[in-house]
Coordinates of C-alpha atoms in Angstrom, one line a residue:
Chain A
X1 CA -96.8 -175.6 -123.0
X2 CA -95.3 -175.3 -126.4
X3 CA -95.7 -171.5 -126.1
X4 CA -93.7 -171.1 -123.0
X5 CA -90.9 -173.4 -124.5
X6 CA -90.9 -171.3 -127.5
X7 CA -90.7 -168.0 -125.3
X8 CA -87.9 -169.5 -123.2
X9 CA -86.0 -170.6 -126.3
X10 CA -86.6 -167.0 -127.8
X11 CA -85.3 -165.5 -124.7
X12 CA -82.1 -167.6 -124.7
X13 CA -81.4 -167.0 -128.4
X14 CA -81.3 -163.2 -127.4
X15 CA -78.6 -163.9 -124.8
X16 CA -76.4 -165.9 -127.2
X17 CA -76.9 -164.4 -130.5
X18 CA -75.9 -160.9 -131.1
X19 CA -76.9 -158.5 -133.9
X20 CA -74.4 -158.4 -136.9
X21 CA -71.6 -156.4 -135.6
X22 CA -68.1 -155.1 -137.1
X23 CA -65.1 -156.3 -135.7
X24 CA -61.6 -154.5 -136.0
X25 CA -58.2 -154.4 -134.4
X26 CA -56.7 -151.1 -133.5
X27 CA -53.1 -150.6 -132.5
X28 CA -53.1 -149.1 -129.1
X29 CA -50.0 -148.2 -126.9
X30 CA -50.0 -149.2 -123.3
X31 CA -47.9 -151.2 -120.6
X32 CA -49.8 -153.0 -117.9
X33 CA -52.9 -154.5 -116.5
X34 CA -54.0 -151.0 -115.3
X35 CA -53.6 -149.7 -118.7
X36 CA -55.7 -152.6 -120.1
X37 CA -58.5 -151.8 -117.7
X38 CA -58.5 -148.1 -118.7
X39 CA -58.1 -148.6 -122.4
X40 CA -61.1 -151.2 -122.5
X41 CA -63.2 -149.1 -120.3
X42 CA -62.5 -146.0 -122.4
X43 CA -63.4 -147.9 -125.5
X44 CA -66.7 -149.1 -124.3
X45 CA -69.1 -146.4 -125.5
X46 CA -72.6 -146.9 -126.8
X47 CA -72.4 -149.1 -129.8
X48 CA -69.3 -151.0 -128.6
X49 CA -70.2 -154.5 -127.8
X50 CA -66.7 -155.9 -126.8
X51 CA -63.3 -154.5 -126.4
X52 CA -60.3 -156.7 -125.4
X53 CA -56.7 -155.3 -125.4
X54 CA -53.9 -157.7 -126.0
X55 CA -51.1 -156.6 -123.7
X56 CA -48.4 -158.3 -125.8
X57 CA -49.5 -157.2 -129.2
X58 CA -50.6 -153.9 -128.2
X59 CA -53.8 -154.3 -130.0
X60 CA -57.3 -153.8 -129.1
X61 CA -60.0 -156.1 -130.7
X62 CA -63.2 -154.3 -130.8
X63 CA -66.6 -155.5 -131.7
X64 CA -69.0 -152.5 -132.4
X65 CA -72.2 -151.7 -134.2
X66 CA -71.0 -149.7 -137.2
X67 CA -74.4 -147.9 -137.4
X68 CA -73.6 -146.3 -134.1
X69 CA -70.0 -145.7 -133.8
X70 CA -66.9 -145.7 -135.9
X71 CA -63.4 -147.0 -135.2
X72 CA -62.0 -143.6 -135.1
X73 CA -64.7 -142.5 -132.5
X74 CA -63.3 -145.4 -130.4
X75 CA -59.9 -144.3 -130.7
X76 CA -60.8 -140.7 -129.8
X77 CA -62.1 -141.9 -126.4
X78 CA -59.0 -144.0 -125.8
X79 CA -56.6 -141.1 -126.8
X80 CA -58.6 -139.0 -124.4
X81 CA -57.8 -141.3 -121.7
X82 CA -54.0 -141.0 -122.3
X83 CA -53.4 -143.7 -124.7
X84 CA -51.8 -143.3 -128.3
X85 CA -53.8 -145.4 -130.9
X86 CA -52.8 -146.1 -134.4
X87 CA -54.4 -143.0 -135.7
X88 CA -54.4 -140.7 -132.8
X89 CA -52.0 -139.2 -130.3
X90 CA -53.2 -138.9 -126.7
X91 CA -52.9 -135.2 -125.3
X92 CA -49.5 -134.7 -123.6
X93 CA -51.2 -133.4 -120.6
X94 CA -53.3 -136.5 -120.0
X95 CA -50.4 -138.9 -120.6
X96 CA -48.5 -137.0 -118.0
X97 CA -51.1 -137.8 -115.4
X98 CA -50.9 -141.5 -116.0
X99 CA -49.7 -143.8 -113.3
X100 CA -46.1 -144.5 -113.2
X101 CA -46.5 -148.1 -114.3
X102 CA -48.6 -146.8 -117.2
X103 CA -46.1 -144.5 -118.6
X104 CA -45.7 -146.5 -121.9
X105 CA -43.2 -145.7 -124.4
X106 CA -45.1 -143.4 -126.8
X107 CA -45.7 -144.0 -130.3
X108 CA -42.8 -142.6 -132.2
X109 CA -43.8 -139.3 -133.8
X110 CA -41.4 -139.9 -136.7
X111 CA -43.3 -142.9 -138.0
X112 CA -46.3 -140.9 -138.7
X113 CA -47.8 -137.5 -138.6
X114 CA -51.2 -138.8 -137.5
X115 CA -52.9 -136.4 -135.2
X116 CA -56.5 -135.7 -134.3
X117 CA -56.5 -133.6 -137.4
X118 CA -56.1 -136.5 -139.7
X119 CA -59.7 -137.6 -138.9
X120 CA -60.5 -136.9 -142.7
X121 CA -58.0 -139.6 -143.8
X122 CA -58.2 -142.3 -141.3
X123 CA -57.7 -145.1 -143.7
X124 CA -54.5 -143.5 -145.0
X125 CA -53.0 -142.9 -141.7
X126 CA -53.9 -146.4 -140.5
X127 CA -51.8 -147.8 -143.2
X128 CA -48.9 -145.5 -142.5
X129 CA -49.1 -146.5 -138.9
X130 CA -49.4 -150.3 -139.2
X131 CA -45.9 -150.2 -140.9
X132 CA -44.7 -147.4 -138.7
X133 CA -45.8 -149.1 -135.5
X134 CA -42.8 -151.5 -135.8
X135 CA -40.6 -149.0 -134.3
X136 CA -42.0 -148.5 -130.9
X137 CA -42.9 -152.1 -130.6
X138 CA -39.3 -153.1 -131.4
X139 CA -37.8 -150.7 -128.8
X140 CA -40.4 -151.5 -126.2
X141 CA -38.6 -153.5 -123.5
X142 CA -41.6 -153.3 -121.2
X143 CA -43.0 -156.4 -122.7
X144 CA -40.8 -158.5 -120.7
X145 CA -39.7 -158.5 -117.1
X146 CA -36.2 -156.9 -116.3
X147 CA -33.5 -159.3 -117.3
X148 CA -31.1 -160.7 -114.8
X149 CA -27.4 -160.1 -114.9
X150 CA -26.9 -162.2 -117.9
X151 CA -29.7 -160.7 -119.7
X152 CA -32.0 -163.7 -119.2
X153 CA -35.7 -163.5 -118.5
X154 CA -38.9 -165.4 -117.8
X155 CA -41.4 -163.8 -120.4
X156 CA -44.6 -165.6 -119.7
X157 CA -46.3 -169.0 -119.0
X158 CA -48.8 -171.4 -120.4
X159 CA -50.8 -173.1 -117.8
X160 CA -53.2 -176.0 -118.4
X161 CA -55.6 -176.9 -115.6
X162 CA -57.4 -180.2 -115.0
X163 CA -60.5 -181.3 -113.4
X164 CA -62.8 -178.7 -115.1
X165 CA -65.0 -178.2 -117.9
X166 CA -67.3 -175.2 -117.1
X167 CA -66.7 -171.5 -117.7
X168 CA -67.4 -170.7 -114.0
X169 CA -64.6 -172.9 -113.1
X170 CA -62.2 -171.7 -115.6
X171 CA -63.1 -168.2 -114.5
X172 CA -62.2 -169.0 -110.8
X173 CA -58.6 -169.9 -112.1
X174 CA -58.4 -166.8 -114.1
X175 CA -59.4 -164.7 -111.3
X176 CA -57.0 -166.3 -109.0
X177 CA -54.2 -165.9 -111.4
X178 CA -55.2 -162.2 -111.9
X179 CA -54.5 -161.8 -108.1
X180 CA -50.8 -162.6 -108.6
X181 CA -48.7 -159.3 -108.7
X182 CA -46.2 -160.5 -111.2
X183 CA -48.7 -161.5 -113.9
X184 CA -49.5 -158.6 -116.5
X185 CA -52.1 -160.3 -118.5
X186 CA -53.9 -163.7 -119.0
X187 CA -55.5 -165.1 -122.2
X188 CA -57.7 -168.0 -121.3
X189 CA -58.9 -170.7 -123.6
X190 CA -62.0 -172.1 -122.2
X191 CA -62.2 -175.1 -124.5
X192 CA -58.8 -176.4 -123.4
X193 CA -58.7 -175.0 -119.9
X194 CA -55.5 -173.2 -120.6
X195 CA -54.3 -169.9 -119.8
X196 CA -51.4 -167.9 -121.6
X197 CA -49.9 -165.6 -119.1
X198 CA -47.6 -162.7 -119.7
X199 CA -45.4 -161.5 -116.8
X200 CA -45.0 -157.8 -115.7
X201 CA -41.7 -156.1 -115.8
X202 CA -39.6 -155.6 -112.7
X203 CA -41.2 -158.5 -110.7
X204 CA -40.1 -161.8 -109.2
X205 CA -42.0 -164.8 -110.8
X206 CA -43.1 -167.6 -108.8
X207 CA -44.2 -170.9 -110.3
X208 CA -45.5 -172.0 -107.1
X209 CA -47.8 -169.1 -106.8
X210 CA -49.2 -170.0 -110.2
X211 CA -49.6 -173.5 -109.1
X212 CA -51.3 -172.6 -105.9
X213 CA -53.7 -170.2 -107.7
X214 CA -55.1 -173.0 -109.6
X215 CA -55.3 -175.5 -106.7
X216 CA -56.9 -172.9 -104.4
X217 CA -59.6 -172.3 -107.3
X218 CA -60.3 -176.0 -106.7
X219 CA -58.5 -177.7 -109.7
X220 CA -55.2 -179.2 -110.6
X221 CA -52.3 -178.2 -112.9
X222 CA -52.0 -180.5 -115.7
X223 CA -49.0 -178.8 -117.2
X224 CA -47.0 -175.5 -116.7
X225 CA -44.7 -174.3 -119.2
X226 CA -42.6 -171.2 -118.8
X227 CA -41.3 -169.1 -121.7
X228 CA -37.7 -168.0 -121.1
X229 CA -35.4 -165.7 -123.1
X230 CA -31.8 -166.9 -123.0
X231 CA -30.0 -163.8 -124.1
X232 CA -26.7 -165.4 -122.9
X233 CA -26.6 -169.1 -123.9
X234 CA -26.8 -171.6 -121.1
X235 CA -25.5 -175.1 -121.2
X236 CA -27.8 -177.7 -119.9
X237 CA -27.4 -181.5 -119.3
X238 CA -29.2 -184.1 -117.3
X239 CA -29.3 -183.2 -113.6
X240 CA -27.6 -180.0 -114.1
X241 CA -28.4 -177.3 -111.5
X242 CA -28.2 -173.7 -112.0
X243 CA -29.9 -170.4 -110.8
X244 CA -31.9 -168.4 -113.5
X245 CA -33.5 -165.2 -112.7
X246 CA -33.4 -165.8 -109.1
X247 CA -34.9 -169.3 -109.2
X248 CA -32.9 -172.6 -108.5
X249 CA -33.4 -174.9 -111.6
X250 CA -32.6 -178.6 -112.0
X251 CA -32.7 -179.9 -115.5
X252 CA -34.1 -183.4 -115.5
X253 CA -33.6 -185.9 -118.3
X254 CA -32.4 -183.5 -120.9
X255 CA -29.4 -184.2 -123.3
X256 CA -26.6 -181.9 -123.3
X257 CA -27.3 -178.8 -125.3
X258 CA -27.0 -175.1 -125.2
X259 CA -30.1 -173.0 -124.8
X260 CA -30.4 -169.6 -126.4
X261 CA -33.1 -167.3 -127.5
X262 CA -36.8 -168.0 -126.6
X263 CA -37.2 -171.5 -125.0
X264 CA -40.2 -173.3 -123.3
X265 CA -39.4 -175.1 -120.2
X266 CA -41.9 -177.3 -118.3
X267 CA -41.9 -177.6 -114.7
X268 CA -42.3 -181.2 -113.7
X269 CA -42.3 -180.8 -109.8
X270 CA -45.2 -182.5 -107.8
X271 CA -48.5 -180.8 -108.4
X272 CA -47.3 -179.4 -111.7
X273 CA -48.2 -182.4 -113.6
X274 CA -50.4 -185.4 -113.4
X275 CA -49.7 -187.5 -110.2
X276 CA -48.9 -190.5 -112.4
X277 CA -46.4 -188.7 -114.4
X278 CA -44.8 -187.3 -111.4
X279 CA -44.4 -190.9 -110.2
X280 CA -42.8 -191.9 -113.3
X281 CA -40.3 -189.1 -113.1
X282 CA -39.7 -190.2 -109.5
X283 CA -38.6 -193.4 -110.6
X284 CA -36.0 -192.2 -113.1
X285 CA -34.0 -190.1 -110.6
X286 CA -32.0 -190.7 -107.7
X287 CA -32.2 -187.1 -106.5
X288 CA -34.0 -186.6 -103.3
X289 CA -34.6 -183.0 -104.2
X290 CA -37.3 -184.1 -106.7
X291 CA -39.6 -185.7 -104.1
X292 CA -39.4 -182.6 -101.7
X293 CA -38.9 -179.8 -104.1
X294 CA -36.1 -178.5 -101.7
X295 CA -32.4 -178.2 -102.1
X296 CA -30.6 -181.1 -100.4
X297 CA -27.1 -182.6 -100.1
X298 CA -27.7 -184.2 -103.7
X299 CA -27.9 -180.6 -105.1
X300 CA -24.9 -179.3 -107.1
X301 CA -25.3 -175.6 -106.2
X302 CA -23.6 -175.1 -102.8
X303 CA -24.8 -172.8 -100.0
X304 CA -28.5 -173.0 -101.0
X305 CA -29.6 -176.0 -98.8
X306 CA -33.3 -176.0 -98.0
X307 CA -34.1 -173.4 -100.7
X308 CA -36.9 -174.3 -103.1
X309 CA -35.6 -175.9 -106.4
X310 CA -37.8 -176.4 -109.4
X311 CA -37.3 -179.4 -111.8
X312 CA -37.7 -178.7 -115.3
X313 CA -37.3 -180.2 -118.7
X314 CA -37.6 -178.9 -122.1
Chain B
X1 CA -81.1 -174.5 -131.3
X2 CA -83.5 -177.3 -132.0
X3 CA -82.0 -179.4 -129.2
X4 CA -82.5 -176.6 -126.8
X5 CA -86.1 -176.2 -127.8
X6 CA -86.5 -179.9 -127.3
X7 CA -85.1 -180.0 -123.9
X8 CA -87.0 -177.0 -123.0
X9 CA -90.0 -178.5 -124.0
X10 CA -89.0 -181.9 -122.3
X11 CA -88.5 -180.2 -119.0
X12 CA -91.4 -177.9 -119.0
X13 CA -93.7 -180.4 -120.0
X14 CA -93.8 -182.0 -116.6
X15 CA -95.7 -179.0 -115.3
X16 CA -95.9 -175.7 -116.6
X17 CA -93.8 -173.8 -114.0
X18 CA -90.1 -174.3 -114.1
X19 CA -87.8 -174.3 -111.0
X20 CA -84.3 -174.3 -109.8
X21 CA -82.6 -177.4 -108.4
X22 CA -79.2 -176.5 -106.9
X23 CA -80.9 -175.9 -103.6
X24 CA -81.4 -179.7 -103.2
X25 CA -77.9 -180.9 -103.4
X26 CA -74.4 -179.9 -103.4
X27 CA -71.6 -181.4 -105.5
X28 CA -68.3 -182.6 -103.8
X29 CA -66.6 -179.6 -105.2
X30 CA -66.4 -176.8 -102.9
X31 CA -66.3 -173.0 -103.6
X32 CA -62.8 -171.6 -104.5
X33 CA -60.7 -170.7 -101.7
X34 CA -61.1 -167.0 -100.4
X35 CA -64.4 -166.7 -102.5
X36 CA -67.9 -166.1 -101.5
X37 CA -71.4 -166.5 -103.0
X38 CA -74.7 -165.0 -102.2
X39 CA -77.7 -167.2 -102.9
X40 CA -81.3 -166.9 -102.9
X41 CA -83.7 -169.7 -103.2
X42 CA -87.4 -169.6 -103.5
X43 CA -89.7 -172.5 -103.1
X44 CA -93.2 -172.6 -104.1
X45 CA -95.9 -175.0 -103.2
X46 CA -99.6 -175.5 -103.3
X47 CA -100.5 -177.5 -100.2
X48 CA -103.2 -180.2 -100.0
X49 CA -105.6 -177.8 -98.8
X50 CA -105.1 -175.7 -101.9
X51 CA -103.3 -172.8 -100.2
X52 CA -100.4 -171.2 -102.2
X53 CA -97.2 -171.0 -100.0
X54 CA -93.7 -169.7 -100.4
X55 CA -90.5 -170.0 -98.6
X56 CA -87.6 -167.6 -99.3
X57 CA -84.0 -168.6 -98.3
X58 CA -80.9 -166.2 -98.4
X59 CA -77.6 -167.9 -97.9
X60 CA -74.0 -166.7 -97.7
X61 CA -71.3 -169.2 -98.7
X62 CA -67.7 -168.8 -98.0
X63 CA -64.8 -170.8 -99.3
X64 CA -62.3 -170.7 -96.4
X65 CA -59.8 -173.1 -97.9
X66 CA -59.4 -175.0 -101.3
X67 CA -61.1 -177.8 -99.5
X68 CA -63.5 -176.2 -96.8
X69 CA -66.6 -174.5 -97.5
X70 CA -69.1 -173.1 -94.9
X71 CA -72.4 -171.5 -95.4
X72 CA -75.1 -170.1 -93.2
X73 CA -78.6 -169.4 -94.2
X74 CA -82.2 -168.6 -93.0
X75 CA -85.6 -168.9 -94.3
X76 CA -88.7 -166.9 -94.3
X77 CA -92.1 -168.5 -95.2
X78 CA -95.8 -168.5 -94.6
X79 CA -95.9 -172.2 -94.6
X80 CA -96.4 -172.7 -90.8
X81 CA -98.0 -169.3 -90.2
X82 CA -100.7 -167.0 -91.8
X83 CA -98.1 -164.3 -92.6
X84 CA -94.5 -164.2 -93.9
X85 CA -92.1 -164.6 -91.1
X86 CA -88.7 -165.7 -90.2
X87 CA -88.7 -169.4 -89.3
X88 CA -85.4 -171.2 -89.5
X89 CA -81.7 -170.9 -89.8
X90 CA -79.2 -173.3 -90.9
X91 CA -75.5 -173.9 -90.9
X92 CA -73.5 -176.0 -93.4
X93 CA -69.9 -177.1 -93.6
X94 CA -68.4 -179.2 -96.5
X95 CA -64.8 -180.6 -96.6
X96 CA -63.5 -182.1 -99.8
X97 CA -61.1 -185.0 -98.9
X98 CA -60.5 -186.6 -102.2
X99 CA -59.7 -185.2 -105.6
X100 CA -58.5 -187.1 -108.7
X101 CA -58.2 -184.4 -111.6
X102 CA -57.7 -185.2 -115.3
X103 CA -58.2 -183.2 -118.4
X104 CA -61.9 -182.2 -118.2
X105 CA -62.6 -185.0 -115.7
X106 CA -62.6 -185.5 -112.1
X107 CA -63.6 -187.6 -109.2
X108 CA -64.1 -186.0 -105.9
X109 CA -65.5 -186.9 -102.5
X110 CA -66.6 -184.7 -99.6
X111 CA -67.9 -185.1 -96.2
X112 CA -70.7 -182.6 -94.9
X113 CA -72.5 -181.6 -91.8
X114 CA -75.5 -179.5 -91.4
X115 CA -77.3 -178.0 -88.4
X116 CA -80.7 -176.6 -88.6
X117 CA -82.9 -174.6 -86.2
X118 CA -86.5 -174.3 -86.7
X119 CA -89.4 -172.4 -85.1
X120 CA -91.9 -174.6 -86.6
X121 CA -93.8 -177.2 -85.0
X122 CA -93.4 -180.7 -86.5
X123 CA -96.6 -181.2 -88.6
X124 CA -95.4 -183.6 -91.4
X125 CA -93.5 -186.7 -91.3
X126 CA -90.5 -185.9 -93.7
X127 CA -87.5 -184.6 -92.1
X128 CA -86.7 -181.3 -94.1
X129 CA -83.6 -179.5 -92.4
X130 CA -84.2 -176.5 -94.7
X131 CA -87.0 -174.8 -93.0
X132 CA -89.4 -177.2 -91.6
X133 CA -87.6 -179.1 -88.9
X134 CA -84.7 -178.7 -86.4
X135 CA -81.8 -181.2 -86.5
X136 CA -78.4 -182.3 -87.7
X137 CA -77.3 -184.1 -90.5
X138 CA -74.0 -185.5 -91.8
X139 CA -73.0 -187.4 -94.9
X140 CA -70.9 -188.0 -97.7
X141 CA -70.8 -186.7 -101.4
X142 CA -69.3 -188.5 -104.4
X143 CA -69.1 -186.5 -107.6
X144 CA -67.7 -187.4 -111.1
X145 CA -67.3 -185.2 -114.1
X146 CA -66.8 -186.6 -117.6
X147 CA -66.6 -183.5 -119.8
X148 CA -70.1 -182.1 -120.1
X149 CA -71.7 -184.7 -117.9
X150 CA -71.5 -184.5 -114.1
X151 CA -73.0 -187.1 -111.8
X152 CA -73.3 -186.8 -108.1
X153 CA -74.6 -188.8 -105.2
X154 CA -75.1 -188.0 -101.7
X155 CA -75.8 -190.2 -98.6
X156 CA -76.6 -188.5 -95.4
X157 CA -78.0 -189.4 -91.9
X158 CA -80.4 -186.9 -90.5
X159 CA -81.7 -186.7 -86.9
X160 CA -84.7 -184.4 -86.2
X161 CA -85.1 -182.8 -82.8
X162 CA -88.6 -181.7 -82.6
X163 CA -90.6 -184.8 -83.1
X164 CA -93.2 -185.3 -80.6
X165 CA -96.1 -184.7 -83.0
X166 CA -98.4 -187.5 -83.7
X167 CA -99.4 -188.0 -87.2
X168 CA -101.5 -191.0 -88.5
X169 CA -101.5 -192.3 -84.9
X170 CA -98.0 -192.4 -84.6
X171 CA -95.0 -190.2 -83.4
X172 CA -93.2 -188.4 -86.3
X173 CA -89.9 -190.1 -87.3
X174 CA -86.7 -188.7 -85.9
X175 CA -84.1 -190.5 -87.9
X176 CA -83.8 -190.8 -91.6
X177 CA -81.3 -191.6 -94.5
X178 CA -81.3 -189.0 -97.2
X179 CA -80.0 -190.1 -100.6
X180 CA -79.6 -188.5 -103.9
X181 CA -78.6 -189.2 -107.4
X182 CA -78.0 -186.1 -109.6
X183 CA -77.0 -185.8 -113.3
X184 CA -76.0 -182.5 -114.9
X185 CA -75.3 -181.8 -118.6
X186 CA -73.7 -178.7 -120.2
X187 CA -76.0 -178.0 -123.2
X188 CA -74.8 -174.6 -124.4
X189 CA -72.4 -173.2 -125.5
X190 CA -71.1 -176.0 -127.8
X191 CA -67.9 -174.0 -128.0
X192 CA -66.7 -171.5 -125.6
X193 CA -65.6 -168.2 -126.7
X194 CA -65.5 -165.9 -123.6
X195 CA -66.7 -165.9 -119.9
X196 CA -69.3 -163.6 -121.0
X197 CA -71.4 -166.3 -122.9
X198 CA -74.5 -167.5 -121.4
X199 CA -74.2 -171.1 -120.4
X200 CA -77.1 -173.5 -120.1
X201 CA -77.2 -176.7 -118.0
X202 CA -79.8 -179.1 -117.6
X203 CA -80.2 -181.1 -114.4
X204 CA -82.1 -184.2 -113.4
X205 CA -82.0 -185.2 -109.7
X206 CA -83.6 -188.2 -107.7
X207 CA -84.0 -187.1 -104.1
X208 CA -85.0 -189.9 -101.5
X209 CA -85.6 -190.2 -97.9
X210 CA -86.0 -193.3 -95.7
X211 CA -86.9 -192.8 -92.2
X212 CA -85.3 -195.3 -89.9
X213 CA -87.4 -195.5 -86.6
X214 CA -90.6 -195.3 -88.6
X215 CA -90.9 -197.0 -91.9
X216 CA -91.7 -194.0 -94.2
X217 CA -90.1 -192.9 -97.3
X218 CA -90.5 -190.7 -100.4
X219 CA -88.5 -190.5 -103.6
X220 CA -88.7 -187.3 -105.7
X221 CA -87.6 -186.4 -109.3
X222 CA -86.4 -182.9 -109.8
X223 CA -85.5 -181.7 -113.2
X224 CA -84.1 -178.2 -113.6
X225 CA -82.5 -175.9 -116.0
X226 CA -79.8 -173.4 -115.2
X227 CA -78.5 -170.3 -116.9
X228 CA -75.1 -169.1 -116.2
X229 CA -74.4 -165.4 -117.0
X230 CA -70.8 -163.8 -117.0
X231 CA -69.5 -167.1 -115.5
X232 CA -70.5 -165.8 -112.1
X233 CA -74.2 -165.6 -111.8
X234 CA -76.6 -168.8 -111.9
X235 CA -80.2 -168.7 -112.4
X236 CA -81.8 -172.0 -111.7
X237 CA -85.4 -173.0 -112.6
X238 CA -86.7 -176.3 -111.4
X239 CA -89.7 -178.4 -110.4
X240 CA -89.7 -181.1 -107.8
X241 CA -92.3 -184.0 -107.7
X242 CA -92.8 -187.2 -105.8
X243 CA -92.5 -190.4 -107.7
X244 CA -93.3 -192.5 -104.8
X245 CA -93.7 -192.6 -101.1
X246 CA -95.9 -193.2 -98.0
X247 CA -95.2 -190.0 -96.0
X248 CA -97.4 -187.3 -94.8
X249 CA -95.8 -184.2 -96.5
X250 CA -96.7 -180.6 -97.0
X251 CA -96.8 -181.2 -100.6
X252 CA -95.9 -183.7 -103.2
X253 CA -94.4 -181.1 -105.4
X254 CA -92.8 -177.8 -105.6
X255 CA -91.4 -175.2 -107.8
X256 CA -87.9 -173.8 -107.2
X257 CA -86.0 -170.7 -108.3
X258 CA -82.7 -169.8 -107.3
X259 CA -80.1 -167.1 -108.1
X260 CA -76.5 -167.4 -106.9
X261 CA -73.9 -165.0 -107.5
X262 CA -70.2 -165.9 -106.9
X263 CA -67.6 -163.3 -105.8
X264 CA -64.1 -164.7 -106.6
X265 CA -61.1 -163.8 -104.3
X266 CA -62.9 -161.4 -102.1
X267 CA -61.0 -162.6 -98.8
X268 CA -57.6 -161.2 -98.9
X269 CA -54.9 -163.7 -98.6
X270 CA -52.2 -163.3 -95.9
X271 CA -48.9 -162.1 -97.5
X272 CA -46.8 -165.2 -98.3
X273 CA -43.1 -165.2 -98.6
X274 CA -42.1 -166.0 -102.2
X275 CA -39.1 -168.1 -102.7

């Protein structure tokens, strides 16, 4: 009996505990979810245990067996697939064949002279690039969706789901969110059932679609916060209505103030927060649109009756 | 690791073989909408006559909406024949009608209905709609989750069709209440780092049947361990044995193995107007 238990335990240890591996972060240029897929796939060679590209930071986290492969070798493979890395440039011919949405702003050649010929001095070029990489990142507008006429944009969201613990459940939500066309990347935190979402450029963001993704996966939204960039300051006050990036918004319970720069706003409509919290908010407002989520006579933006209106708070 | 060793030892010490369990009960939660799962269950018994018999059950599960799940399955076995052959088919539908979600907690309730066709003649007293007997069953499921612990109970009413066999000088029962109480606990990982981590769950289930038209019953205990790979594939290993009962059954214990792969969002949604 004991031997079988031992055997099982040993088998399990093999699943969970990996050999000692090296970890590193490599700057890799790219744009979208498609880039992420190609970058991660091209990085995965013999000896690479895991590769995860962070779209927002343009960084690839790699776990690899240093006895089998080097960071530079990994970069060679990524560059061969058309993506500039901190030490290497992708061949122009391969870059030219990338899909339209993957045509990222290339690494500025002025920041470093690193080319594949620099293989002899990867450490040095790495240093140069880390400082030099600021240039393309700062000019890279593709991180965020295109701004509206006022230059204001939604950049991403933090969704927390309730009703689950297991990884399989979290995976169901993650996959449902991945289906949404306006989402570029998702960083799940399985321990808190939360998902940090980055939006794609040139897309219309739908809060309802994100909420429905969670509900269709079989769970509930505990909170949905959206990150908005107010390039042009916006004045808010209690029950103020306005249109932001194509969405009708109603500020609830917020004191008069001016919003500018990066702000997190919380959606407090039905099914975006816990039921008891929704009931509490309901009690504090006389606006009928809060119950229905649809513009009504009570609303202060004319000509938009029966349109969806989201109720938000800071 | 010591805890795992302890649990592995605990569960395996009932009998040497391990088995899966999820074939026995469903939680009130349904499959995610527009998703599918393929499941294989194998049941292995040694009958009272000492013959080793097996049953293989493939199933296709579909999450039609966030609340409605259906599945169809078939079974192949040599339990009622000398050779392995197709013997039965089942249809199952489950509707989740109540959900109360909180952070890492939920209370859920669902209704289910099952229909089973079987080629087998009624030889035993228990009403097993997963291969042995043709019939219908309907019932209710209540599941509660508290972080790593989930409890679920099922109450169902089953009606068997082919019940004209005489066993122990009486006609086989045709109506029964099925009931179960199941507990599951997430043992590993202690802390999640990715969807690729292997998860380990342990289960303990009490499964009972009380026939209505004849006073017969059994109550079984079914422990199981479950590995989940890549957050989409389950491997269940379990054993089921009788704690008490007065029924003429094929066997008072069996081993189970189950493999279940979920395919998320494989059914395309209709384009929806985005406001």
